[in-house]
XYZ file of C-alpha atoms in Angstrom:
254
model
C -10.746 -10.101 45.047
C -13.757 -8.159 43.773
C -12.201 -4.791 44.621
C -9.023 -5.645 42.711
C -10.893 -6.920 39.636
C -13.382 -4.077 39.146
C -10.841 -1.278 38.418
C -9.061 -3.546 35.930
C -12.352 -4.371 34.249
C -13.308 -0.696 34.046
C -9.935 0.126 32.530
C -10.287 -2.689 29.993
C -13.735 -1.469 28.973
C -12.407 2.078 28.633
C -9.698 0.833 26.261
C -12.257 -1.057 24.154
C -14.474 2.023 23.940
C -11.541 4.161 22.798
C -10.551 1.651 20.120
C -14.144 1.436 18.901
C -14.080 5.185 18.239
C -10.616 5.222 16.652
C -10.960 3.073 13.528
C -7.300 3.632 12.570
C -6.171 2.267 15.927
C -4.122 3.717 18.772
C -0.497 3.244 19.791
C 0.587 2.345 23.312
C 1.551 5.983 23.810
C -1.855 7.153 22.602
C -3.608 4.857 25.055
C -1.275 5.898 27.859
C -2.152 9.545 27.259
C -5.912 9.070 26.753
C -6.547 6.661 29.635
C -4.127 7.864 32.294
C -3.548 4.248 33.282
C -0.074 3.640 34.758
C 2.323 2.174 32.199
C 2.814 -1.278 33.848
C -0.941 -1.694 34.394
C -1.721 -0.648 30.830
C 0.762 -3.166 29.455
C -0.809 -5.972 31.523
C -4.352 -5.078 30.444
C -3.383 -4.856 26.767
C -1.601 -8.206 26.937
C -4.646 -9.803 28.548
C -7.085 -8.349 26.010
C -4.813 -9.384 23.156
C -4.402 -12.940 24.479
C -8.189 -13.349 24.330
C -8.427 -11.753 20.852
C -10.480 -8.783 22.087
C -7.823 -6.496 20.597
C -4.937 -7.003 18.201
C -1.574 -5.279 17.869
C -1.122 -4.670 14.143
C 2.165 -4.559 12.270
C 2.106 -0.737 12.358
C 2.225 -0.788 16.169
C -1.382 0.291 16.586
C -3.951 -1.515 18.688
C -7.325 -2.248 17.102
C -10.421 -4.201 18.050
C -9.977 -7.943 17.602
C -11.959 -10.621 15.825
C -13.408 -11.952 19.105
C -15.531 -8.813 19.454
C -16.742 -9.144 15.880
C -17.692 -12.738 16.591
C -19.561 -11.674 19.724
C -21.311 -9.003 17.680
C -22.601 -11.630 15.273
C -23.821 -13.740 18.195
C -25.675 -10.806 19.711
C -27.509 -10.050 16.502
C -28.289 -13.731 15.972
C -29.708 -13.903 19.490
C -31.822 -10.835 18.762
C -33.334 -12.858 15.948
C -31.484 -11.549 12.935
C -33.451 -13.880 10.694
C -36.809 -12.583 11.893
C -35.769 -8.947 11.502
C -34.299 -9.559 8.044
C -37.227 -11.537 6.595
C -39.276 -8.557 5.339
C -36.191 -7.187 3.590
C -35.461 -10.527 1.939
C -39.056 -10.653 0.729
C -38.770 -7.130 -0.626
C -35.593 -8.021 -2.502
C -37.214 -11.069 -4.115
C -40.153 -8.905 -5.208
C -37.841 -6.250 -6.670
C -35.419 -8.567 -8.497
C -37.217 -11.871 -9.024
C -34.070 -13.728 -7.987
C -33.154 -16.033 -5.118
C -32.170 -13.997 -2.058
C -29.592 -15.133 0.507
C -28.685 -13.941 4.002
C -25.264 -14.895 5.366
C -23.018 -14.267 8.350
C -19.351 -15.008 8.930
C -18.845 -17.879 11.358
C -15.328 -18.987 12.322
C -13.979 -17.420 9.157
C -16.504 -19.154 6.896
C -19.648 -18.034 5.108
C -22.739 -19.439 6.821
C -26.088 -19.049 5.041
C -28.773 -18.536 7.686
C -31.814 -17.748 5.544
C -32.975 -17.624 1.938
C -36.013 -17.105 -0.238
C -35.939 -18.778 -3.627
C -36.866 -17.087 -6.876
C -40.411 -17.668 -8.189
C -38.925 -18.283 -11.648
C -38.918 -21.874 -12.987
C -35.169 -21.643 -13.643
C -33.558 -20.447 -10.439
C -30.709 -21.008 -8.037
C -31.565 -23.385 -5.203
C -30.011 -22.195 -1.942
C -29.607 -24.281 1.220
C -29.845 -22.824 4.705
C -26.940 -23.968 6.843
C -24.517 -24.263 3.937
C -20.958 -23.271 4.820
C -18.126 -22.163 2.536
C -14.537 -21.390 3.493
C -13.710 -19.759 0.132
C -14.618 -16.069 0.111
C -12.765 -14.563 -2.845
C -14.935 -16.200 -5.508
C -18.453 -15.171 -4.424
C -20.132 -11.787 -4.021
C -21.052 -12.575 -0.415
C -17.517 -13.627 0.439
C -15.962 -10.608 -1.221
C -18.118 -8.315 0.916
C -16.694 -9.965 4.035
C -13.148 -9.610 2.681
C -13.815 -5.957 1.844
C -15.114 -4.928 5.262
C -13.417 -7.205 7.808
C -10.084 -5.409 7.742
C -6.541 -5.930 6.490
C -5.534 -8.472 9.140
C -8.528 -10.672 8.310
C -7.643 -10.436 4.607
C -4.024 -11.470 5.230
C -5.150 -14.335 7.449
C -7.525 -15.525 4.728
C -4.770 -15.522 2.112
C -2.473 -17.512 4.401
C -5.192 -19.956 5.434
C -7.146 -20.487 2.201
C -5.298 -18.767 -0.640
C -6.996 -17.987 -3.940
C -7.929 -21.361 -5.462
C -9.536 -21.349 -8.906
C -13.003 -22.775 -9.590
C -13.765 -21.417 -13.064
C -11.779 -19.543 -15.694
C -13.188 -16.318 -14.222
C -12.089 -16.889 -10.607
C -9.800 -14.125 -9.348
C -6.438 -15.681 -8.466
C -4.286 -12.535 -8.448
C -3.994 -10.760 -5.078
C -3.633 -7.283 -6.563
C -6.658 -7.745 -8.820
C -8.672 -8.898 -5.809
C -7.503 -5.935 -3.710
C -8.582 -3.535 -6.455
C -12.001 -5.164 -6.581
C -12.375 -4.942 -2.789
C -11.636 -1.210 -3.049
C -14.433 -0.939 -5.637
C -16.817 -2.814 -3.343
C -16.170 -0.394 -0.493
C -16.647 2.517 -2.886
C -19.897 1.429 -4.575
C -21.409 -0.565 -1.709
C -21.984 -3.915 -3.414
C -20.044 -6.890 -4.782
C -20.466 -8.729 -8.075
C -19.597 -12.378 -8.744
C -19.350 -13.006 -12.490
C -19.419 -16.831 -12.761
C -16.374 -16.972 -10.483
C -17.390 -20.040 -8.483
C -19.963 -21.660 -10.767
C -20.427 -21.240 -14.511
C -23.808 -19.835 -15.483
C -24.437 -18.207 -12.080
C -23.939 -14.607 -11.007
C -24.396 -13.029 -7.581
C -24.671 -9.490 -6.230
C -24.343 -8.772 -2.493
C -24.180 -5.842 -0.060
C -23.134 -5.409 3.568
C -25.533 -5.099 6.504
C -24.133 -2.964 9.327
C -25.156 -2.596 12.969
C -25.386 0.309 15.387
C -21.704 -0.141 16.292
C -20.918 0.302 12.557
C -19.498 -3.193 12.309
C -20.468 -5.733 9.686
C -23.428 -7.828 10.898
C -24.365 -9.856 7.820
C -24.467 -9.857 4.042
C -27.591 -9.898 1.898
C -27.524 -10.759 -1.792
C -29.177 -12.209 -4.867
C -28.155 -15.162 -7.010
C -29.432 -16.272 -10.385
C -28.679 -17.393 -13.924
C -26.508 -15.265 -16.165
C -29.264 -14.780 -18.743
C -31.246 -12.765 -16.151
C -28.437 -11.258 -14.069
C -26.627 -9.774 -17.046
C -23.528 -7.591 -16.966
C -25.653 -4.782 -18.397
C -27.996 -4.994 -15.371
C -25.195 -5.159 -12.795
C -25.408 -1.523 -11.724
C -29.226 -1.478 -11.664
C -29.463 -4.648 -9.562
C -26.496 -3.628 -7.419
C -28.201 -0.407 -6.413
C -31.383 -2.313 -5.517
C -29.492 -4.804 -3.341
C -27.549 -1.975 -1.674
C -30.723 -0.015 -0.947
C -32.444 -2.990 0.683
C -29.307 -3.873 2.681
C -29.087 -0.281 3.917
C -32.721 -0.453 5.010
C -31.907 -3.528 7.084
C -28.806 -1.779 8.475
C -30.948 1.141 9.604
C -33.294 -1.360 11.260
C -30.310 -2.389 13.388
C -29.545 1.209 14.306
C -26.871 1.974 11.748
C -26.372 5.620 10.799
C -23.985 6.774 8.076
């Protein structure tokens, strides 16, 4: 039994390593050529990995890493005490901006806030550790996840949750949202302009790990009279810089 399982395991790991390097994915033919695995064996291994969500076969016929690996990645970083490692960066961000700082991960497709430091200002946003939210399109934190989790995750979110409206500023048009997600990937931070709660704005940036996957999101939240549209770029660059510092702490290299 052990002898028959080990080669299959090694082949499966080889496939995962190849897909990790090829962000655009690989076709069956590509994998056949790169691995040298016999065609019937390769088909069986791919079917097994796909059935457990370790890989996914996209509509373009290319295999890519699946959501199960991303979920395991989050668990690894949580077990390595993500909160403890992130604390100094959260403190720095509060000192630099004066606003409430939030740290969130994606858990079962939902935002999960795992740490926060509240603003020292008398008028501030009160955040709650352990809060969960299934709507992503209407907050800066959620939009970062939508921007960096891939096209399949985005399509699944639209089918599962849609784009419900919470305020008159909530984005409810798919094309408008897609354009904003492109901007987020380009500038490195997301902006929520009273899209889930009137009078509140948020700015958030991605935290990456050594495997270049999204580990968490760090952001600020506060009243509109302090987080003004005019200060969006200034504050966005601060949040991005601190988030990148935390990413580097986890071994991320651009």
